[in-house]
């Protein structure tokens, strides 16, 4: 697929998009779910393409919403709940819009566009957004701190990689991801304490632009909710769930539901797994979301055949480098079908 992708991306998808072919394909699941991670704030200039690759520009976001309005039936999150929990029918070409993490820009940049376009969205936030002074996502902060200064001996304070893998030095992103996995084995308090040590050790300044990096606080979260947006849970502290001890994974999932429900005074029915792919979660997490009382839970991949369909709902993860033709090919299910056909 690695060799096929550039051809699909540059030639085939644009051609199919131009002819309108992709808008006539029937959706495999009967619906599609699109997943964002935020919008680039207007006064922000990218400090790292790797981390910023999950955010789209305001212009692209608006164009994608207008495309969905023209070619799909955008549904309310509660329509999705009625389908999943009561078997109510969804309209043809139903699409649900979702957004993970709860960065401040979801309120300042994304929400105004959603309002202007009249599009509802299901926002998945962590329990950090129940506090008055939330910080950054810890793994994004770790990325910046490691960029400022190598961890040195602080790395040795973390549990070893659970698979015994050792990252050869030289590839920064692999080294960082290895630390994210190792730190995910700590419980939330121990990881918080370790991050304090990393901050003191690094002394590096964090990047500016609060809207890009900070998580929503409790009053900002309430604004989104009071404006009619639907809120779901995304764990308490966003670890790699499969690397947590079972009690910790349960607390991350169940605890986020309880804390956010308490902060908002309303019930949560949807959950999104952090990172949401087979490398970061599995059967135990499907059971834990069910046990916690959610009606459904969302992945961050387009296909994963499991025995728990309601708790493994596939989504199209929108990235900054995705053209409208690619966006259309992913949502139509064609991209996923082609990937499966070539066995990758
Ligand atoms: Zn996330």
mmCIF file of C-alpha atoms and ligand atoms in Angstrom:
data_model
loop_
_atom_site.group_PDB
_atom_site.id
_atom_site.type_symbol
_atom_site.label_atom_id
_atom_site.label_comp_id
_atom_site.label_asym_id
_atom_site.label_seq_id
_atom_site.Cartn_x
_atom_site.Cartn_y
_atom_site.Cartn_z
ATOM 1 C CA UNK A 1 0.000 0.000 0.000
ATOM 2 C CA UNK A 2 2.914 2.298 0.692
ATOM 3 C CA UNK A 3 3.653 2.243 -3.052
ATOM 4 C CA UNK A 4 0.045 2.579 -4.116
ATOM 5 C CA UNK A 5 -0.842 5.476 -1.856
ATOM 6 C CA UNK A 6 0.879 8.341 -3.715
ATOM 7 C CA UNK A 7 -0.915 7.314 -6.915
ATOM 8 C CA UNK A 8 -4.239 7.154 -5.117
ATOM 9 C CA UNK A 9 -3.586 10.438 -3.370
ATOM 10 C CA UNK A 10 -2.366 12.423 -6.342
ATOM 11 C CA UNK A 11 -4.271 10.968 -9.273
ATOM 12 C CA UNK A 12 -7.035 8.479 -8.569
ATOM 13 C CA UNK A 13 -8.856 10.098 -5.653
ATOM 14 C CA UNK A 14 -8.815 13.574 -7.268
ATOM 15 C CA UNK A 15 -10.231 12.093 -10.499
ATOM 16 C CA UNK A 16 -12.949 10.159 -8.664
ATOM 17 C CA UNK A 17 -13.713 13.222 -6.561
ATOM 18 C CA UNK A 18 -14.071 15.460 -9.661
ATOM 19 C CA UNK A 19 -16.516 13.115 -11.324
ATOM 20 C CA UNK A 20 -18.637 12.817 -8.168
ATOM 21 C CA UNK A 21 -18.163 9.026 -8.178
ATOM 22 C CA UNK A 22 -17.249 8.946 -4.480
ATOM 23 C CA UNK A 23 -20.525 10.604 -3.537
ATOM 24 C CA UNK A 24 -22.512 7.722 -4.975
ATOM 25 C CA UNK A 25 -20.746 4.845 -3.189
ATOM 26 C CA UNK A 26 -22.900 3.217 -0.532
ATOM 27 C CA UNK A 27 -21.274 3.291 2.875
ATOM 28 C CA UNK A 28 -20.229 -0.111 4.259
ATOM 29 C CA UNK A 29 -21.493 0.579 7.778
ATOM 30 C CA UNK A 30 -24.424 2.673 6.535
ATOM 31 C CA UNK A 31 -22.842 5.735 8.119
ATOM 32 C CA UNK A 32 -19.477 7.453 8.502
ATOM 33 C CA UNK A 33 -17.866 9.133 11.490
ATOM 34 C CA UNK A 34 -15.338 11.891 10.980
ATOM 35 C CA UNK A 35 -12.834 12.744 13.705
ATOM 36 C CA UNK A 36 -10.944 16.016 14.232
ATOM 37 C CA UNK A 37 -8.393 17.008 16.857
ATOM 38 C CA UNK A 38 -8.881 20.753 16.617
ATOM 39 C CA UNK A 39 -8.325 23.697 14.338
ATOM 40 C CA UNK A 40 -5.150 25.778 13.936
ATOM 41 C CA UNK A 41 -5.584 29.073 15.841
ATOM 42 C CA UNK A 42 -5.357 32.169 13.638
ATOM 43 C CA UNK A 43 -2.284 33.620 15.395
ATOM 44 C CA UNK A 44 -0.370 30.339 15.565
ATOM 45 C CA UNK A 45 2.574 29.438 13.404
ATOM 46 C CA UNK A 46 3.448 25.771 13.503
ATOM 47 C CA UNK A 47 6.349 24.807 15.750
ATOM 48 C CA UNK A 48 6.375 21.144 14.808
ATOM 49 C CA UNK A 49 4.714 19.547 11.789
ATOM 50 C CA UNK A 50 4.544 16.161 13.504
ATOM 51 C CA UNK A 51 2.409 17.349 16.419
ATOM 52 C CA UNK A 52 0.458 19.885 14.370
ATOM 53 C CA UNK A 53 -0.378 17.333 11.674
ATOM 54 C CA UNK A 54 -3.619 16.464 13.449
ATOM 55 C CA UNK A 55 -5.025 19.991 13.271
ATOM 56 C CA UNK A 56 -6.696 21.470 10.190
ATOM 57 C CA UNK A 57 -6.941 25.115 9.167
ATOM 58 C CA UNK A 58 -10.195 27.007 9.713
ATOM 59 C CA UNK A 59 -10.650 27.280 5.927
ATOM 60 C CA UNK A 60 -10.201 23.536 5.381
ATOM 61 C CA UNK A 61 -12.520 22.751 8.273
ATOM 62 C CA UNK A 62 -15.251 24.967 6.815
ATOM 63 C CA UNK A 63 -14.833 23.454 3.330
ATOM 64 C CA UNK A 64 -15.047 19.932 4.723
ATOM 65 C CA UNK A 65 -18.227 20.756 6.664
ATOM 66 C CA UNK A 66 -19.750 22.299 3.523
ATOM 67 C CA UNK A 67 -18.790 19.170 1.581
ATOM 68 C CA UNK A 68 -20.491 16.999 4.210
ATOM 69 C CA UNK A 69 -23.611 19.168 4.089
ATOM 70 C CA UNK A 70 -23.749 18.836 0.302
ATOM 71 C CA UNK A 71 -23.144 15.086 0.015
ATOM 72 C CA UNK A 72 -24.032 13.479 3.357
ATOM 73 C CA UNK A 73 -26.757 13.743 6.018
ATOM 74 C CA UNK A 74 -25.071 15.223 9.061
ATOM 75 C CA UNK A 75 -26.740 13.732 12.110
ATOM 76 C CA UNK A 76 -27.065 14.900 15.698
ATOM 77 C CA UNK A 77 -24.947 12.852 18.117
ATOM 78 C CA UNK A 78 -28.225 11.926 19.856
ATOM 79 C CA UNK A 79 -29.487 10.388 16.570
ATOM 80 C CA UNK A 80 -26.410 8.184 16.650
ATOM 81 C CA UNK A 81 -27.224 7.224 20.258
ATOM 82 C CA UNK A 82 -30.812 6.388 19.267
ATOM 83 C CA UNK A 83 -29.454 4.150 16.487
ATOM 84 C CA UNK A 84 -26.856 2.410 18.630
ATOM 85 C CA UNK A 85 -28.991 1.990 21.750
ATOM 86 C CA UNK A 86 -32.523 1.594 20.334
ATOM 87 C CA UNK A 87 -31.977 0.524 16.757
ATOM 88 C CA UNK A 88 -33.638 3.640 15.300
ATOM 89 C CA UNK A 89 -32.955 4.143 11.619
ATOM 90 C CA UNK A 90 -30.273 6.521 10.421
ATOM 91 C CA UNK A 91 -30.785 8.553 7.248
ATOM 92 C CA UNK A 92 -28.986 7.420 4.096
ATOM 93 C CA UNK A 93 -25.334 8.569 4.015
ATOM 94 C CA UNK A 94 -25.439 9.590 7.662
ATOM 95 C CA UNK A 95 -22.300 11.216 8.987
ATOM 96 C CA UNK A 96 -21.406 12.101 12.566
ATOM 97 C CA UNK A 97 -18.822 14.808 13.289
ATOM 98 C CA UNK A 98 -16.581 14.281 16.330
ATOM 99 C CA UNK A 99 -13.506 15.928 17.835
ATOM 100 C CA UNK A 100 -11.057 14.527 20.412
ATOM 101 C CA UNK A 101 -8.998 15.969 23.278
ATOM 102 C CA UNK A 102 -10.778 19.262 24.051
ATOM 103 C CA UNK A 103 -8.051 21.733 23.172
ATOM 104 C CA UNK A 104 -9.008 25.359 23.802
ATOM 105 C CA UNK A 105 -9.164 25.990 20.030
ATOM 106 C CA UNK A 106 -12.205 23.724 19.831
ATOM 107 C CA UNK A 107 -14.114 26.524 21.578
ATOM 108 C CA UNK A 108 -12.312 29.574 20.171
ATOM 109 C CA UNK A 109 -11.817 28.520 16.534
ATOM 110 C CA UNK A 110 -13.831 25.424 15.789
ATOM 111 C CA UNK A 111 -17.098 26.111 17.554
ATOM 112 C CA UNK A 112 -17.802 29.423 15.694
ATOM 113 C CA UNK A 113 -17.475 27.590 12.351
ATOM 114 C CA UNK A 114 -19.710 24.764 13.552
ATOM 115 C CA UNK A 115 -22.298 27.348 14.618
ATOM 116 C CA UNK A 116 -22.115 29.296 11.350
ATOM 117 C CA UNK A 117 -22.497 26.084 9.347
ATOM 118 C CA UNK A 118 -25.184 24.690 11.668
ATOM 119 C CA UNK A 119 -23.267 21.463 12.292
ATOM 120 C CA UNK A 120 -23.506 19.551 15.602
ATOM 121 C CA UNK A 121 -20.395 17.887 17.010
ATOM 122 C CA UNK A 122 -19.580 15.279 19.633
ATOM 123 C CA UNK A 123 -16.547 16.498 21.597
ATOM 124 C CA UNK A 124 -14.496 13.971 23.551
ATOM 125 C CA UNK A 125 -12.625 15.585 26.431
ATOM 126 C CA UNK A 126 -10.466 14.351 29.289
ATOM 127 C CA UNK A 127 -11.237 14.922 32.957
ATOM 128 C CA UNK A 128 -8.552 17.665 32.878
ATOM 129 C CA UNK A 129 -11.338 19.842 31.468
ATOM 130 C CA UNK A 130 -13.194 19.561 34.777
ATOM 131 C CA UNK A 131 -10.513 21.691 36.435
ATOM 132 C CA UNK A 132 -10.127 25.483 36.499
ATOM 133 C CA UNK A 133 -6.490 25.352 35.427
ATOM 134 C CA UNK A 134 -5.898 22.499 33.024
ATOM 135 C CA UNK A 135 -2.496 21.984 31.489
ATOM 136 C CA UNK A 136 -1.411 20.701 28.102
ATOM 137 C CA UNK A 137 -1.816 17.087 27.069
ATOM 138 C CA UNK A 138 1.083 15.483 28.971
ATOM 139 C CA UNK A 139 2.463 13.612 25.966
ATOM 140 C CA UNK A 140 2.540 16.815 23.855
ATOM 141 C CA UNK A 141 4.313 18.626 26.692
ATOM 142 C CA UNK A 142 6.777 15.736 26.988
ATOM 143 C CA UNK A 143 7.516 16.090 23.269
ATOM 144 C CA UNK A 144 8.457 19.758 23.737
ATOM 145 C CA UNK A 145 10.457 19.125 26.901
ATOM 146 C CA UNK A 146 12.419 16.292 25.261
ATOM 147 C CA UNK A 147 13.107 18.595 22.303
ATOM 148 C CA UNK A 148 14.552 21.180 24.734
ATOM 149 C CA UNK A 149 16.748 18.703 26.560
ATOM 150 C CA UNK A 150 17.213 14.913 26.493
ATOM 151 C CA UNK A 151 15.699 13.135 29.494
ATOM 152 C CA UNK A 152 19.044 11.627 30.537
ATOM 153 C CA UNK A 153 18.675 9.734 33.854
ATOM 154 C CA UNK A 154 14.980 10.613 34.150
ATOM 155 C CA UNK A 155 14.250 8.027 31.476
ATOM 156 C CA UNK A 156 15.614 5.360 33.811
ATOM 157 C CA UNK A 157 12.943 6.199 36.382
ATOM 158 C CA UNK A 158 10.283 4.855 34.045
ATOM 159 C CA UNK A 159 9.311 1.197 33.796
ATOM 160 C CA UNK A 160 10.980 -0.612 30.901
ATOM 161 C CA UNK A 161 9.121 -0.934 27.615
ATOM 162 C CA UNK A 162 6.516 -3.649 28.200
ATOM 163 C CA UNK A 163 7.659 -5.525 25.108
ATOM 164 C CA UNK A 164 11.322 -5.126 25.978
ATOM 165 C CA UNK A 165 11.866 -2.928 22.948
ATOM 166 C CA UNK A 166 14.793 -0.512 23.155
ATOM 167 C CA UNK A 167 14.788 2.448 20.798
ATOM 168 C CA UNK A 168 18.075 2.989 19.017
ATOM 169 C CA UNK A 169 18.996 6.660 19.491
ATOM 170 C CA UNK A 170 18.651 8.932 16.502
ATOM 171 C CA UNK A 171 14.954 8.996 15.707
ATOM 172 C CA UNK A 172 13.445 11.599 18.004
ATOM 173 C CA UNK A 173 9.811 10.670 17.389
ATOM 174 C CA UNK A 174 10.455 6.974 18.101
ATOM 175 C CA UNK A 175 12.317 7.852 21.297
ATOM 176 C CA UNK A 176 9.495 10.134 22.391
ATOM 177 C CA UNK A 177 6.820 7.523 21.643
ATOM 178 C CA UNK A 178 8.815 4.959 23.594
ATOM 179 C CA UNK A 179 8.759 7.317 26.610
ATOM 180 C CA UNK A 180 5.007 7.871 26.177
ATOM 181 C CA UNK A 181 4.495 4.108 26.328
ATOM 182 C CA UNK A 182 6.790 3.677 29.320
ATOM 183 C CA UNK A 183 5.195 6.586 31.226
ATOM 184 C CA UNK A 184 1.732 5.180 30.457
ATOM 185 C CA UNK A 185 2.600 2.233 32.703
ATOM 186 C CA UNK A 186 2.757 4.596 35.696
ATOM 187 C CA UNK A 187 -0.467 5.450 37.466
ATOM 188 C CA UNK A 188 -1.776 8.978 36.879
ATOM 189 C CA UNK A 189 -0.282 10.407 40.105
ATOM 190 C CA UNK A 190 3.169 8.881 39.544
ATOM 191 C CA UNK A 191 3.163 10.083 35.921
ATOM 192 C CA UNK A 192 2.172 13.579 37.057
ATOM 193 C CA UNK A 193 5.066 13.582 39.565
ATOM 194 C CA UNK A 194 7.510 12.314 36.927
ATOM 195 C CA UNK A 195 6.419 15.078 34.550
ATOM 196 C CA UNK A 196 7.182 17.633 37.311
ATOM 197 C CA UNK A 197 10.728 16.268 37.431
ATOM 198 C CA UNK A 198 10.997 16.483 33.631
ATOM 199 C CA UNK A 199 9.829 20.125 33.709
ATOM 200 C CA UNK A 200 12.426 21.014 36.357
ATOM 201 C CA UNK A 201 15.145 19.112 34.485
ATOM 202 C CA UNK A 202 14.368 20.601 31.088
ATOM 203 C CA UNK A 203 13.896 24.224 32.121
ATOM 204 C CA UNK A 204 12.726 24.649 28.525
ATOM 205 C CA UNK A 205 10.042 27.195 27.734
ATOM 206 C CA UNK A 206 6.834 25.721 26.429
ATOM 207 C CA UNK A 207 5.554 27.019 23.112
ATOM 208 C CA UNK A 208 3.258 30.054 23.138
ATOM 209 C CA UNK A 209 -0.337 30.212 21.868
ATOM 210 C CA UNK A 210 -2.605 28.983 24.598
ATOM 211 C CA UNK A 211 -5.390 28.131 22.111
ATOM 212 C CA UNK A 212 -3.144 25.611 20.394
ATOM 213 C CA UNK A 213 -1.910 23.760 23.461
ATOM 214 C CA UNK A 214 -4.076 24.270 26.518
ATOM 215 C CA UNK A 215 -7.032 22.044 27.294
ATOM 216 C CA UNK A 216 -10.473 23.536 27.915
ATOM 217 C CA UNK A 217 -11.143 24.464 31.524
ATOM 218 C CA UNK A 218 -14.427 23.671 33.253
ATOM 219 C CA UNK A 219 -16.227 26.918 32.385
ATOM 220 C CA UNK A 220 -15.088 26.694 28.737
ATOM 221 C CA UNK A 221 -16.304 23.099 28.595
ATOM 222 C CA UNK A 222 -19.659 24.188 29.992
ATOM 223 C CA UNK A 223 -19.912 26.853 27.271
ATOM 224 C CA UNK A 224 -19.577 24.181 24.580
ATOM 225 C CA UNK A 225 -22.089 21.957 26.301
ATOM 226 C CA UNK A 226 -24.580 24.765 27.010
ATOM 227 C CA UNK A 227 -24.386 25.823 23.355
ATOM 228 C CA UNK A 228 -25.825 22.444 22.386
ATOM 229 C CA UNK A 229 -22.653 20.524 21.572
ATOM 230 C CA UNK A 230 -22.526 16.962 22.923
ATOM 231 C CA UNK A 231 -19.722 15.955 25.285
ATOM 232 C CA UNK A 232 -18.190 12.490 25.591
ATOM 233 C CA UNK A 233 -15.326 11.104 27.691
ATOM 234 C CA UNK A 234 -11.730 10.522 26.619
ATOM 235 C CA UNK A 235 -10.206 9.111 29.872
ATOM 236 C CA UNK A 236 -8.957 11.044 32.860
ATOM 237 C CA UNK A 237 -5.357 11.633 31.739
ATOM 238 C CA UNK A 238 -4.967 10.229 28.199
ATOM 239 C CA UNK A 239 -2.519 7.331 28.726
ATOM 240 C CA UNK A 240 -1.932 4.416 26.352
ATOM 241 C CA UNK A 241 -4.694 2.343 27.939
ATOM 242 C CA UNK A 242 -3.393 -1.107 27.056
ATOM 243 C CA UNK A 243 -0.235 -0.350 29.069
ATOM 244 C CA UNK A 244 -2.116 0.620 32.242
ATOM 245 C CA UNK A 245 -2.713 -1.915 34.990
ATOM 246 C CA UNK A 246 -6.321 -3.087 34.910
ATOM 247 C CA UNK A 247 -7.448 -1.034 37.911
ATOM 248 C CA UNK A 248 -5.803 2.054 36.449
ATOM 249 C CA UNK A 249 -7.435 1.510 33.030
ATOM 250 C CA UNK A 250 -10.792 1.073 34.770
ATOM 251 C CA UNK A 251 -10.256 4.280 36.745
ATOM 252 C CA UNK A 252 -9.223 6.171 33.583
ATOM 253 C CA UNK A 253 -12.393 5.093 31.750
ATOM 254 C CA UNK A 254 -14.991 4.992 34.526
ATOM 255 C CA UNK A 255 -13.472 7.951 36.399
ATOM 256 C CA UNK A 256 -13.620 10.214 33.356
ATOM 257 C CA UNK A 257 -17.320 9.461 32.949
ATOM 258 C CA UNK A 258 -18.046 10.260 36.583
ATOM 259 C CA UNK A 259 -15.908 13.408 36.769
ATOM 260 C CA UNK A 260 -17.213 14.960 33.551
ATOM 261 C CA UNK A 261 -20.805 14.067 34.397
ATOM 262 C CA UNK A 262 -20.344 15.747 37.779
ATOM 263 C CA UNK A 263 -18.823 18.875 36.181
ATOM 264 C CA UNK A 264 -21.583 19.200 33.562
ATOM 265 C CA UNK A 265 -24.530 17.859 35.515
ATOM 266 C CA UNK A 266 -25.537 15.603 32.631
ATOM 267 C CA UNK A 267 -25.029 11.989 31.649
ATOM 268 C CA UNK A 268 -22.355 10.922 29.205
ATOM 269 C CA UNK A 269 -23.063 8.072 26.807
ATOM 270 C CA UNK A 270 -20.050 8.063 24.466
ATOM 271 C CA UNK A 271 -16.358 7.371 24.957
ATOM 272 C CA UNK A 272 -13.352 7.716 22.630
ATOM 273 C CA UNK A 273 -10.197 5.687 23.260
ATOM 274 C CA UNK A 274 -6.982 7.748 23.479
ATOM 275 C CA UNK A 275 -4.857 7.059 20.376
ATOM 276 C CA UNK A 276 -7.639 4.582 19.496
ATOM 277 C CA UNK A 277 -5.717 2.010 17.418
ATOM 278 C CA UNK A 278 -4.851 -1.679 17.890
ATOM 279 C CA UNK A 279 -1.346 -0.786 19.133
ATOM 280 C CA UNK A 280 -2.724 1.124 22.122
ATOM 281 C CA UNK A 281 -5.826 -0.791 23.254
ATOM 282 C CA UNK A 282 -7.710 -4.048 22.838
ATOM 283 C CA UNK A 283 -10.322 -6.447 24.182
ATOM 284 C CA UNK A 284 -9.902 -5.398 27.812
ATOM 285 C CA UNK A 285 -10.696 -1.792 26.919
ATOM 286 C CA UNK A 286 -13.803 -2.805 24.936
ATOM 287 C CA UNK A 287 -15.073 -4.578 28.068
ATOM 288 C CA UNK A 288 -14.161 -1.725 30.404
ATOM 289 C CA UNK A 289 -16.076 0.901 28.383
ATOM 290 C CA UNK A 290 -19.092 -1.380 28.371
ATOM 291 C CA UNK A 291 -18.740 -2.007 32.117
ATOM 292 C CA UNK A 292 -18.485 1.753 32.768
ATOM 293 C CA UNK A 293 -21.991 2.226 31.334
ATOM 294 C CA UNK A 294 -21.237 3.931 28.033
ATOM 295 C CA UNK A 295 -23.627 3.171 25.173
ATOM 296 C CA UNK A 296 -20.823 3.130 22.624
ATOM 297 C CA UNK A 297 -17.113 3.862 22.197
ATOM 298 C CA UNK A 298 -15.114 5.191 19.268
ATOM 299 C CA UNK A 299 -11.810 4.197 17.685
ATOM 300 C CA UNK A 300 -9.434 6.404 15.757
ATOM 301 C CA UNK A 301 -9.050 3.983 12.841
ATOM 302 C CA UNK A 302 -11.321 3.256 9.890
ATOM 303 C CA UNK A 303 -11.496 -0.494 10.271
ATOM 304 C CA UNK A 304 -11.110 -3.003 13.087
ATOM 305 C CA UNK A 305 -13.174 -6.180 13.065
ATOM 306 C CA UNK A 306 -13.971 -6.999 16.696
ATOM 307 C CA UNK A 307 -16.543 -8.932 18.671
ATOM 308 C CA UNK A 308 -17.663 -5.637 20.272
ATOM 309 C CA UNK A 309 -19.012 -3.521 17.385
ATOM 310 C CA UNK A 310 -20.764 -0.937 19.613
ATOM 311 C CA UNK A 311 -17.579 -0.390 21.558
ATOM 312 C CA UNK A 312 -15.293 -0.255 18.534
ATOM 313 C CA UNK A 313 -16.876 2.296 16.229
ATOM 314 C CA UNK A 314 -14.542 3.213 13.393
ATOM 315 C CA UNK A 315 -13.802 6.839 12.510
ATOM 316 C CA UNK A 316 -11.971 8.693 9.768
ATOM 317 C CA UNK A 317 -9.107 10.595 11.376
ATOM 318 C CA UNK A 318 -8.717 13.902 9.520
ATOM 319 C CA UNK A 319 -5.139 15.136 9.169
ATOM 320 C CA UNK A 320 -3.682 18.442 8.003
ATOM 321 C CA UNK A 321 -2.275 16.951 4.802
ATOM 322 C CA UNK A 322 -5.589 15.449 3.641
ATOM 323 C CA UNK A 323 -7.004 16.998 0.466
ATOM 324 C CA UNK A 324 -10.775 17.230 -0.026
ATOM 325 C CA UNK A 325 -10.535 14.367 -2.528
ATOM 326 C CA UNK A 326 -8.782 12.187 0.072
ATOM 327 C CA UNK A 327 -11.267 13.227 2.735
ATOM 328 C CA UNK A 328 -14.033 12.124 0.384
ATOM 329 C CA UNK A 329 -12.283 8.822 -0.459
ATOM 330 C CA UNK A 330 -11.821 8.030 3.235
ATOM 331 C CA UNK A 331 -15.404 8.871 4.223
ATOM 332 C CA UNK A 332 -16.896 6.929 1.323
ATOM 333 C CA UNK A 333 -15.093 3.820 2.615
ATOM 334 C CA UNK A 334 -13.181 3.391 -0.667
ATOM 335 C CA UNK A 335 -9.771 4.041 0.893
ATOM 336 C CA UNK A 336 -10.394 1.451 3.583
ATOM 337 C CA UNK A 337 -11.685 -1.113 1.073
ATOM 338 C CA UNK A 338 -8.583 -0.675 -1.080
ATOM 339 C CA UNK A 339 -6.297 -1.015 1.951
ATOM 340 C CA UNK A 340 -8.014 -4.217 2.996
ATOM 341 C CA UNK A 341 -7.893 -5.535 -0.547
ATOM 342 C CA UNK A 342 -4.098 -5.252 -0.605
ATOM 343 C CA UNK A 343 -3.866 -6.658 2.912
ATOM 344 C CA UNK A 344 -2.239 -3.730 4.691
HETATM 345 ZN ZN1 LIG B 1 -6.835 12.007 22.232
#
